[in-house]
Amino acid sequence: MDIEELVDNLELLEDWEERYRYLIELGRKLPPLPDDQHTEQNKVRGCMSQVWMFPQVDDRISPPILHFLADSDAHIVKGLIAVLMVVYSGKTAQEILDIDIHAVFTRLGLEKHITPNRRNGFFSMVGRIQDLARTSLASAPSA
Amino acid sequence: MSLYTAHVSTAPSSRNEGGLDIQRIRQDFPALHQKVNGKPLVYLDNGASAQKPQAVLDTLVHFYQHDYANIHRGVHSLSERATRAYEAARGVVQRFLNAREEREIIFVRGTTEAINLVAATYGRTNLSAGDEIVISAMEHHANIVPWQMLCEQLGAKLRVIPMDDRGVLDMQAYQDLLNHRTKLVAVVHLSNALGTLNPVEEIITLAHQHNIPVLLDGAQSAPHLKVDVQALDCDFFAFSGHKLYGPTGIGVLYGKAALLEQMPPYQGGGDMIEEVTFEKTTYASIPSRFEAGTPHIAGVIGLASAIQYVEQIGLQAIHAYTQTLLDYGTQRLQEVPGLRIIGTAPHKASILAFRIQDIHPHDIGTILDQEGVAIRAGHHCAQPVMQHYQLPATARASLSFYNTREEIDILVAALQKTVRIFSL
């Protein structure tokens, strides 16, 4: 699934209840994060819900591709993570940094979930993905 | 005084709800009359912070428009008016808490700063390595962390009164904790995470038998109960203005004058000194000693206005009414499939914390927001309480006198909808 498909699917759903059901469903279909990756190191702290993220860099190809596995103990957050994975996973560092995530979430009608609330583990996760992309870009040999 | 006196729109002729005309009272709170996500706002997050009555807003605007100047400094009329209003507010707080003297009232930023002040001044001068501070298992982080920091600095020990699964303190364990090394007992009056109303009279009496002073965290109790610091005989009492319908950034530390007089200053600066030379500074007497720098003048005046507003409704009436709401809410919440109330002490007030099946409180809060219902989801800055129940978080509805039974009904309907959405 790509972003366009997500936008189309969400647009089909008229009321918020159906949109949330769809998000919850997306979260349920998220590839599982292995139990041994639910570590303190992978935890993105939040006051309300917990988020874990395990990044993997595939540097067998150039430029390297970033993959993410993630999980949350809250269902809606897990659905939002699924959206984030559609947006970010399988992209290069430069592609990740070029994405205007606020614009994407606004198109999806999910903009209120991406407000900078430091207590929100989900939002911190966006920052962590971007940091990771920056680090990956900085450490890559210049072409 | 009359300029900064709050007015409550209660018409004695149309009273209901145990003496309170809630619909009239709601008219005093402009923020309550709005729609959120297309639904009328149901504000049930009062334990986090309460909305402000128009009287408080008017007081703040009036003060800034007419009487604003720095206090305790100028000889000019505006400064004198501001000083008079500021010091009159101290009198309002003194009467609110029934403190013996105005100088026992210290203005601080909030409950957190009040507790930090006591830790940094009373704590540092009266405790040494091996001494002990007693707190309870249901404290807010604000009544844990300042003591932990103090203990780390001094090599002192933090002892914790355990609680049972209802959220009731083990009073026998408390008695056993008290010994000649105990230098302070600091407990919450009304628990923000569980709603437990602690037996503070007994806690204080027992501590005083060992000559141990007691600090009460009154952040949740001050808006809901008539607090009489002389009747309680507590040594310190801390509360925040913003939970009491007043401005943010202002709060109060009450301390017995005999204790405050022995305490060194908290922060150094202007307004807290008697005389300054480069060799030595002598400090002002209480309360100025603890109010360094230009204080939150407007906040203090707004707080006094909020207290007057609450007093016109009457704390006894507020307590009685919110107690009927709590009973109604407790009973109605049972109708939600799989709902479990967290905090079932026999003596409770104003707080309804709960879990529903395995639905995350964050998810509950998100769905409720769509329905216009504002609650809190999280650990409520009381992670040890969450650890006791082995939960990462709870959902919490917290009540005010401006809430209604109809709002509880809307909450219950929204929770039932939440259950439907998650039981695919």
Coordinates of C-alpha atoms in Angstrom, one line a residue:
Chain A
M1 CA 0.0 0.0 0.0
D2 CA 1.2 3.5 -0.7
I3 CA 0.1 7.0 0.5
E4 CA -2.3 7.6 -2.4
E5 CA -4.1 4.3 -1.6
L6 CA -4.4 5.3 2.1
V7 CA -5.8 8.7 1.2
D8 CA -8.3 7.1 -1.1
N9 CA -9.4 4.5 1.5
L10 CA -9.8 7.1 4.2
E11 CA -11.7 9.4 1.9
L12 CA -14.2 6.7 1.3
L13 CA -15.0 6.5 5.0
E14 CA -17.4 9.3 5.9
D15 CA -17.7 9.4 9.6
W16 CA -15.0 9.4 12.2
E17 CA -16.1 6.2 13.7
E18 CA -15.4 4.3 10.5
R19 CA -12.1 6.1 10.0
Y20 CA -11.0 5.0 13.5
R21 CA -12.2 1.5 12.9
Y22 CA -10.1 1.5 9.7
L23 CA -7.1 2.8 11.7
I24 CA -7.5 0.1 14.3
E25 CA -7.7 -2.5 11.6
L26 CA -4.5 -1.2 10.0
G27 CA -2.8 -1.4 13.4
R28 CA -4.0 -5.0 13.8
K29 CA -2.4 -5.9 10.4
L30 CA 0.9 -4.3 11.3
P31 CA 3.8 -6.8 11.0
P32 CA 4.6 -7.8 14.6
L33 CA 7.5 -6.5 16.5
P34 CA 9.4 -9.5 17.9
D35 CA 9.0 -9.8 21.7
D36 CA 12.7 -9.5 22.2
Q37 CA 12.6 -6.1 20.5
H38 CA 10.2 -4.7 23.2
T39 CA 13.3 -3.3 25.0
E40 CA 14.0 -0.2 26.9
Q41 CA 16.3 0.9 24.2
N42 CA 13.6 0.7 21.6
K43 CA 11.0 2.3 23.7
V44 CA 9.8 5.8 22.8
R45 CA 8.5 7.3 26.0
G46 CA 5.2 8.9 26.3
C47 CA 2.9 9.9 29.2
M48 CA -0.2 8.3 27.7
S49 CA 0.8 5.3 25.7
Q50 CA 4.0 3.3 25.0
V51 CA 5.6 2.9 21.7
W52 CA 8.5 0.7 20.6
M53 CA 10.4 1.0 17.4
F54 CA 13.1 -1.2 15.9
P55 CA 14.9 0.3 12.9
Q56 CA 16.9 -1.7 10.4
V57 CA 19.2 -0.3 7.8
D58 CA 19.7 -2.4 4.7
D59 CA 23.1 -1.2 3.4
R60 CA 23.6 -4.0 0.9
I61 CA 22.3 -1.5 -1.6
S62 CA 23.3 2.1 -2.2
P63 CA 21.9 4.4 -1.0
P64 CA 20.8 2.2 2.0
I65 CA 17.1 1.6 2.6
L66 CA 15.6 2.1 6.1
H67 CA 13.0 -0.4 7.5
F68 CA 11.1 0.0 10.7
L69 CA 9.2 -2.4 12.9
A70 CA 7.1 -0.8 15.6
D71 CA 4.4 -1.5 18.2
S72 CA 2.2 0.3 20.7
D73 CA 0.1 -0.8 23.6
A74 CA -2.7 1.5 22.3
H75 CA -4.7 0.4 19.3
I76 CA -5.3 3.8 17.7
V77 CA -1.6 4.6 18.1
K78 CA -0.8 1.3 16.5
G79 CA -3.0 2.3 13.5
L80 CA -1.1 5.6 13.3
I81 CA 2.1 3.7 13.3
A82 CA 0.9 1.6 10.4
V83 CA 0.3 4.9 8.5
L84 CA 3.7 6.0 9.5
M85 CA 5.2 2.8 8.2
V86 CA 3.4 3.2 4.8
V87 CA 5.0 6.7 4.7
Y88 CA 8.5 5.9 5.8
S89 CA 9.4 2.2 5.7
G90 CA 11.4 1.0 2.7
K91 CA 12.7 4.5 1.8
T92 CA 16.2 6.0 1.7
A93 CA 17.3 8.5 4.3
Q94 CA 17.0 11.3 1.8
E95 CA 13.5 10.3 0.8
I96 CA 12.5 10.2 4.5
L97 CA 13.9 13.6 5.1
D98 CA 12.1 15.0 2.0
I99 CA 8.7 13.9 3.3
D100 CA 6.5 16.7 4.8
I101 CA 4.8 14.5 7.4
H102 CA 2.5 17.2 8.6
A103 CA 1.2 17.6 5.0
V104 CA 0.7 13.9 4.7
F105 CA -1.2 13.6 7.9
T106 CA -3.3 16.7 7.0
R107 CA -4.2 15.0 3.6
L108 CA -5.2 11.9 5.6
G109 CA -7.4 14.0 8.0
L110 CA -5.2 12.8 10.9
E111 CA -3.4 16.1 11.5
K112 CA -4.4 16.4 15.1
H113 CA -2.5 13.3 15.9
I114 CA 0.8 14.8 14.8
T115 CA 0.9 17.9 17.1
P116 CA 4.2 18.4 18.9
N117 CA 3.2 17.1 22.3
R118 CA 6.3 15.9 24.0
R119 CA 4.2 13.6 26.1
N120 CA 3.1 11.8 23.0
G121 CA 5.2 8.8 22.2
F122 CA 3.9 8.6 18.7
F123 CA 5.0 12.1 17.9
S124 CA 8.4 11.4 19.4
M125 CA 8.7 8.4 17.1
V126 CA 8.5 10.7 14.0
G127 CA 11.4 12.7 15.4
R128 CA 13.3 9.5 16.1
I129 CA 12.8 8.3 12.5
Q130 CA 14.0 11.7 11.1
D131 CA 17.1 11.6 13.4
L132 CA 17.9 8.2 12.3
A133 CA 17.7 9.2 8.6
R134 CA 19.9 12.2 9.3
T135 CA 22.5 10.0 11.1
S136 CA 22.4 7.5 8.2
L137 CA 22.9 10.2 5.7
A138 CA 25.8 11.8 7.5
S139 CA 27.6 8.4 7.9
A140 CA 27.1 7.4 4.3
P141 CA 30.1 7.8 2.0
S142 CA 29.4 10.7 -0.3
A143 CA 28.7 9.6 -3.9
Chain B
M1 CA -11.9 44.9 48.3
S2 CA -15.1 45.3 46.4
L3 CA -13.3 45.7 43.1
Y4 CA -11.8 42.3 43.4
T5 CA -14.8 40.5 44.8
A6 CA -16.2 37.7 42.7
H7 CA -19.9 37.4 41.9
V8 CA -21.6 34.1 41.6
S9 CA -24.8 34.1 39.6
T10 CA -26.8 32.0 42.0
A11 CA -30.4 33.0 42.2
P12 CA -31.8 31.8 45.6
S13 CA -35.2 31.4 44.1
S14 CA -34.3 28.8 41.5
R15 CA -32.0 26.5 43.4
N16 CA -31.8 22.8 42.9
E17 CA -29.2 20.0 43.0
G18 CA -28.7 20.1 46.8
G19 CA -28.8 23.9 47.1
L20 CA -26.8 24.7 43.9
D21 CA -28.3 26.0 40.7
I22 CA -25.9 24.3 38.4
Q23 CA -27.2 25.7 35.2
R24 CA -26.8 29.2 36.5
I25 CA -23.3 28.4 37.8
R26 CA -22.4 27.0 34.3
Q27 CA -23.2 30.4 32.8
D28 CA -20.3 31.8 34.8
F29 CA -17.8 29.7 32.9
P30 CA -17.4 30.8 29.3
A31 CA -15.1 28.0 28.2
L32 CA -17.8 25.4 29.0
H33 CA -20.1 26.7 26.2
Q34 CA -18.3 25.5 23.2
K35 CA -18.4 22.5 20.8
V36 CA -15.6 20.1 20.4
N37 CA -15.6 18.0 17.2
G38 CA -19.1 19.2 16.7
K39 CA -20.4 18.0 20.1
P40 CA -21.0 20.1 23.2
L41 CA -17.9 20.1 25.4
V42 CA -18.2 17.8 28.5
Y43 CA -15.2 18.8 30.6
L44 CA -14.3 16.1 33.0
D45 CA -10.6 16.8 33.4
N46 CA -10.9 19.1 36.4
G47 CA -8.3 17.2 38.4
A48 CA -5.7 18.3 35.8
S49 CA -6.9 21.8 35.7
A50 CA -10.3 23.6 36.2
Q51 CA -12.0 26.1 33.9
K52 CA -12.2 29.8 35.0
P53 CA -15.3 31.8 35.9
Q54 CA -15.9 35.1 34.3
A55 CA -15.4 36.8 37.6
V56 CA -11.7 35.7 37.7
L57 CA -11.2 36.8 34.1
D58 CA -12.8 40.2 34.8
T59 CA -10.6 40.6 37.9
L60 CA -7.4 39.9 35.9
V61 CA -8.4 42.3 33.1
H62 CA -9.5 45.0 35.6
F63 CA -6.2 44.7 37.5
Y64 CA -4.1 45.0 34.3
Q65 CA -6.3 47.9 33.0
H66 CA -6.4 50.0 36.1
D67 CA -4.2 49.1 39.0
Y68 CA -1.1 47.3 37.6
A69 CA 2.3 48.2 38.9
N70 CA 5.0 46.5 40.8
I71 CA 4.3 45.9 44.5
H72 CA 6.2 46.7 47.7
R73 CA 8.3 49.3 45.9
G74 CA 6.8 52.4 44.6
V75 CA 5.3 55.3 46.6
H76 CA 3.0 56.1 43.6
S77 CA -0.7 55.4 43.6
L78 CA -0.7 52.5 41.2
S79 CA 2.0 50.6 43.2
E80 CA 0.1 51.2 46.4
R81 CA -3.1 50.0 44.9
A82 CA -1.4 46.9 43.5
T83 CA 0.3 46.2 46.8
R84 CA -3.0 46.6 48.7
A85 CA -4.7 44.1 46.3
Y86 CA -1.8 41.7 46.6
E87 CA -1.8 41.8 50.4
A88 CA -5.6 41.7 50.6
A89 CA -5.3 38.4 48.6
R90 CA -3.1 37.0 51.4
G91 CA -5.9 37.7 53.8
V92 CA -8.4 36.0 51.5
V93 CA -6.2 32.9 51.5
Q94 CA -5.6 33.0 55.2
R95 CA -9.4 33.0 55.9
F96 CA -9.9 30.3 53.2
L97 CA -7.6 28.0 55.0
N98 CA -8.4 29.4 58.5
A99 CA -4.7 30.0 59.1
R100 CA -4.0 31.9 62.3
E101 CA -2.0 34.7 60.6
E102 CA -1.6 36.2 57.2
R103 CA 2.2 35.8 57.4
E104 CA 1.7 32.0 57.3
I105 CA 0.6 32.3 53.7
I106 CA 3.4 32.2 51.1
F107 CA 2.7 32.6 47.4
V108 CA 4.5 30.2 45.2
R109 CA 4.0 28.9 41.6
G110 CA 1.9 25.9 42.6
T111 CA 1.9 22.8 44.8
T112 CA 5.1 21.5 43.2
E113 CA 7.0 24.6 44.1
A114 CA 5.5 24.7 47.6
I115 CA 6.8 21.1 48.3
N116 CA 10.2 21.9 46.8
L117 CA 10.4 25.0 49.0
V118 CA 9.8 22.9 52.1
A119 CA 12.3 20.3 51.0
A120 CA 15.0 22.8 50.2
T121 CA 14.6 24.9 53.4
Y122 CA 13.0 22.9 56.2
G123 CA 14.4 19.7 54.8
R124 CA 17.9 20.8 54.4
T125 CA 18.2 22.4 57.8
N126 CA 16.4 19.7 59.8
L127 CA 17.5 16.4 58.2
S128 CA 20.8 14.7 58.2
A129 CA 22.2 11.3 57.0
G130 CA 20.1 8.4 58.3
D131 CA 17.0 10.5 59.0
E132 CA 13.7 9.5 57.4
I133 CA 10.8 11.1 55.5
V134 CA 7.5 9.2 55.3
I135 CA 5.3 9.5 52.3
S136 CA 2.5 7.3 51.0
A137 CA 2.2 4.8 48.1
M138 CA -0.3 7.1 46.4
E139 CA 1.7 10.2 46.1
H140 CA 1.9 12.4 43.0
H141 CA 5.4 12.8 41.6
A142 CA 5.5 16.3 43.1
N143 CA 5.4 14.7 46.6
I144 CA 8.0 12.0 45.8
V145 CA 10.7 13.5 43.7
P146 CA 11.6 16.6 45.9
W147 CA 12.0 14.3 48.9
Q148 CA 14.1 11.8 46.8
M149 CA 16.4 14.6 45.7
L150 CA 16.7 15.7 49.3
C151 CA 17.4 12.2 50.5
E152 CA 20.1 11.8 47.9
Q153 CA 21.8 15.0 48.9
L154 CA 21.7 14.2 52.6
G155 CA 21.9 10.4 52.8
A156 CA 18.4 10.4 54.3
K157 CA 15.8 7.7 53.6
L158 CA 12.4 7.8 52.0
R159 CA 9.8 5.4 53.7
V160 CA 6.5 4.6 52.1
I161 CA 3.2 3.9 53.7
P162 CA 1.7 0.9 51.8
M163 CA -1.8 0.8 50.5
D164 CA -4.2 -2.0 49.7
D165 CA -5.9 -2.7 46.3
R166 CA -8.8 -0.4 47.1
G167 CA -6.4 2.4 47.6
V168 CA -6.6 2.6 51.4
L169 CA -3.5 3.3 53.4
D170 CA -2.3 0.7 55.9
M171 CA -2.5 2.8 59.1
Q172 CA -0.8 0.1 61.2
A173 CA 2.2 0.1 58.8
Y174 CA 2.2 3.8 59.1
Q175 CA 2.4 3.7 62.9
D176 CA 5.2 1.2 62.6
L177 CA 7.2 3.5 60.2
L178 CA 7.3 6.4 62.7
N179 CA 10.4 6.4 64.8
H180 CA 13.0 8.8 66.3
R181 CA 14.7 9.2 62.9
T182 CA 11.5 10.3 61.1
K183 CA 11.7 14.1 60.5
L184 CA 8.8 14.7 58.3
V185 CA 5.5 13.1 57.1
A186 CA 4.3 14.3 53.6
V187 CA 1.1 12.8 52.4
V188 CA -1.6 13.6 49.9
H189 CA -4.9 14.7 51.3
L190 CA -7.0 13.6 48.3
S191 CA -5.4 11.2 45.8
N192 CA -5.4 12.5 42.2
A193 CA -5.0 9.0 40.7
L194 CA -7.5 7.1 42.9
G195 CA -9.8 9.6 44.6
T196 CA -8.9 8.3 48.1
L197 CA -9.6 10.7 50.8
N198 CA -6.9 9.9 53.3
P199 CA -7.5 10.0 57.1
V200 CA -5.2 13.0 57.5
E201 CA -6.5 13.9 61.0
E202 CA -5.3 10.5 62.3
I203 CA -2.1 10.7 60.3
I204 CA -1.3 14.1 61.8
T205 CA -2.2 13.1 65.4
L206 CA 0.0 10.0 65.2
A207 CA 2.9 12.0 63.8
H208 CA 2.6 14.7 66.4
Q209 CA 2.8 12.1 69.1
H210 CA 6.4 11.8 67.9
N211 CA 6.8 15.5 67.4
I212 CA 7.0 15.0 63.7
P213 CA 5.6 17.8 61.5
V214 CA 3.2 16.9 58.6
L215 CA 2.9 18.4 55.1
L216 CA -0.4 17.9 53.3
D217 CA -0.5 17.9 49.5
G218 CA -3.8 19.7 49.0
A219 CA -3.7 20.1 45.2
Q220 CA -6.9 18.0 44.8
S221 CA -8.5 18.6 48.2
A222 CA -8.5 22.4 48.3
P223 CA -11.0 22.7 45.4
H224 CA -13.4 20.1 46.9
L225 CA -13.3 20.2 50.7
K226 CA -13.4 22.9 53.4
V227 CA -9.8 22.9 54.6
D228 CA -9.2 24.2 58.1
V229 CA -5.5 24.1 58.8
Q230 CA -6.0 24.9 62.5
A231 CA -8.5 22.1 63.0
L232 CA -6.3 19.7 61.0
D233 CA -3.3 21.0 62.9
C234 CA -1.1 20.3 59.8
D235 CA 2.2 22.0 59.8
F236 CA 2.4 22.7 56.0
F237 CA -0.4 22.7 53.4
A238 CA 0.2 23.1 49.7
F239 CA -2.3 23.8 46.9
S240 CA -2.4 25.2 43.3
G241 CA -4.6 28.0 42.1
H242 CA -5.3 26.6 38.6
K243 CA -7.2 23.6 40.0
L244 CA -9.2 26.0 42.2
Y245 CA -10.6 27.9 39.2
G246 CA -7.8 30.5 39.4
P247 CA -4.9 31.4 37.1
T248 CA -2.1 29.1 36.3
G249 CA 1.3 29.7 37.8
I250 CA 0.1 30.6 41.3
G251 CA -0.2 28.5 44.4
V252 CA 0.1 28.6 48.1
L253 CA 2.3 27.2 50.8
Y254 CA 0.8 27.5 54.3
G255 CA 3.2 26.9 57.1
K256 CA 2.9 27.4 60.8
A257 CA 4.6 30.6 61.7
A258 CA 6.9 29.0 64.3
L259 CA 8.2 26.6 61.6
L260 CA 8.5 29.2 58.8
E261 CA 10.4 31.6 61.1
Q262 CA 13.1 28.9 61.6
M263 CA 13.5 28.2 57.9
P264 CA 16.2 29.8 55.7
P265 CA 15.2 31.5 52.5
Y266 CA 14.4 29.4 49.4
Q267 CA 15.6 31.8 46.7
G268 CA 17.7 34.9 47.0
G269 CA 16.8 38.2 45.3
G270 CA 14.7 41.3 45.7
D271 CA 12.0 41.7 48.3
M272 CA 13.3 38.9 50.6
I273 CA 16.0 40.9 52.3
E274 CA 16.3 43.2 55.3
E275 CA 19.7 44.6 54.5
V276 CA 22.3 43.8 51.8
T277 CA 26.0 44.6 51.9
F278 CA 28.7 42.7 50.0
E279 CA 29.8 41.2 53.3
K280 CA 26.4 40.0 54.6
T281 CA 22.7 40.0 53.9
T282 CA 20.1 39.8 56.5
Y283 CA 16.8 38.3 55.5
A284 CA 13.3 39.7 55.7
S285 CA 10.8 38.2 58.1
I286 CA 8.1 35.8 56.8
P287 CA 6.4 35.7 54.4
S288 CA 8.6 38.1 52.3
R289 CA 11.6 35.9 53.1
F290 CA 10.1 33.3 50.8
E291 CA 8.9 35.6 48.0
A292 CA 12.0 36.7 46.3
G293 CA 11.7 38.8 43.1
T294 CA 8.6 40.2 41.6
P295 CA 5.9 37.7 42.3
H296 CA 3.0 36.6 40.1
I297 CA 1.0 39.7 41.2
A298 CA -1.9 39.3 38.8
G299 CA -2.0 35.5 39.6
V300 CA -2.3 36.3 43.3
I301 CA -5.1 38.7 42.8
G302 CA -6.8 36.3 40.4
L303 CA -6.5 33.5 42.9
A304 CA -8.2 35.6 45.6
S305 CA -11.0 36.2 43.2
A306 CA -11.3 32.5 42.5
I307 CA -11.4 31.7 46.2
Q308 CA -14.1 34.3 46.7
Y309 CA -16.1 32.8 43.9
V310 CA -15.8 29.3 45.4
E311 CA -16.6 30.5 48.8
Q312 CA -19.8 32.2 47.6
I313 CA -21.0 28.9 46.3
G314 CA -19.7 27.3 49.5
L315 CA -17.3 24.4 49.9
Q316 CA -19.8 22.4 51.9
A317 CA -22.3 22.7 49.1
I318 CA -19.6 21.9 46.5
H319 CA -18.5 18.8 48.4
A320 CA -22.0 17.6 48.9
Y321 CA -23.0 18.1 45.3
T322 CA -19.8 16.6 43.7
Q323 CA -20.3 13.6 46.1
T324 CA -23.7 12.9 44.6
L325 CA -22.1 13.2 41.1
L326 CA -19.4 10.8 42.2
D327 CA -22.0 8.3 43.5
Y328 CA -24.0 8.6 40.3
G329 CA -20.9 8.2 38.1
T330 CA -19.7 5.2 40.1
Q331 CA -23.0 3.5 39.7
R332 CA -23.5 4.4 36.0
L333 CA -20.0 3.4 35.0
Q334 CA -20.8 -0.2 36.1
E335 CA -23.1 -0.4 33.1
V336 CA -20.1 -0.2 30.7
P337 CA -19.1 -3.8 29.8
G338 CA -15.8 -4.8 31.3
L339 CA -15.2 -1.5 33.1
R340 CA -13.3 -1.7 36.4
I341 CA -12.9 1.3 38.7
I342 CA -9.4 1.8 39.9
G343 CA -9.6 3.2 43.5
T344 CA -12.5 1.9 45.5
A345 CA -11.7 3.3 48.9
P346 CA -14.8 3.8 51.2
H347 CA -13.9 7.5 51.5
K348 CA -13.5 9.1 48.1
A349 CA -14.0 12.4 46.4
S350 CA -14.3 13.8 42.9
I351 CA -12.1 11.3 41.0
L352 CA -13.3 8.3 38.8
A353 CA -10.3 6.4 37.5
F354 CA -11.0 3.3 35.5
R355 CA -9.9 0.7 32.9
I356 CA -12.2 -1.0 30.3
Q357 CA -11.2 -4.5 29.3
D358 CA -7.8 -4.3 27.6
I359 CA -8.6 -1.1 25.8
H360 CA -5.8 1.4 26.3
P361 CA -6.7 4.6 28.2
H362 CA -5.1 6.6 25.3
D363 CA -7.6 5.0 22.9
I364 CA -10.5 5.7 25.3
G365 CA -9.4 9.3 25.6
T366 CA -9.1 9.6 21.8
I367 CA -12.6 8.3 21.1
L368 CA -14.1 10.3 23.9
D369 CA -12.6 13.5 22.5
Q370 CA -14.5 12.8 19.2
E371 CA -17.6 12.8 21.4
G372 CA -16.7 16.1 23.0
V373 CA -15.7 14.5 26.3
A374 CA -12.5 15.6 27.9
I375 CA -10.9 13.1 30.3
R376 CA -7.3 12.4 31.3
A377 CA -5.5 9.3 30.1
G378 CA -2.1 8.3 31.4
H379 CA -0.2 7.6 34.6
H380 CA -1.4 10.9 36.2
C381 CA 2.2 11.7 37.4
A382 CA 1.8 8.9 39.9
Q383 CA 3.7 6.0 38.3
P384 CA 4.1 4.2 41.7
V385 CA 0.3 4.0 41.8
M386 CA 0.2 2.5 38.3
Q387 CA 3.0 0.0 39.4
H388 CA 0.8 -1.1 42.3
Y389 CA -2.0 -2.0 40.0
Q390 CA 0.5 -3.3 37.3
L391 CA -1.1 -0.9 34.8
P392 CA 0.7 1.4 32.4
A393 CA -2.1 3.9 32.6
T394 CA -5.7 4.6 33.6
A395 CA -8.5 6.8 32.2
R396 CA -9.8 9.3 34.7
A397 CA -12.8 11.5 34.8
S398 CA -12.5 14.2 37.5
L399 CA -15.5 16.2 38.7
S400 CA -16.3 19.8 39.4
F401 CA -19.4 21.5 40.8
Y402 CA -20.2 22.7 37.2
N403 CA -20.6 19.1 35.9
T404 CA -24.0 17.6 35.7
R405 CA -25.7 14.2 35.8
E406 CA -26.4 14.6 32.1
E407 CA -22.7 15.0 31.4
I408 CA -22.1 11.7 33.3
D409 CA -24.7 10.1 31.0
I410 CA -22.9 11.5 27.9
L411 CA -19.6 10.0 29.3
V412 CA -21.2 6.6 29.8
A413 CA -22.7 6.6 26.3
A414 CA -19.4 7.6 24.8
L415 CA -17.7 4.8 26.8
Q416 CA -20.2 2.3 25.5
K417 CA -19.5 3.5 22.0
T418 CA -15.8 3.1 22.7
V419 CA -16.4 -0.6 23.7
R420 CA -18.4 -1.1 20.4
I421 CA -15.6 0.4 18.3
F422 CA -12.9 -1.8 19.9
S423 CA -14.9 -5.1 20.0
L424 CA -14.7 -5.7 16.2

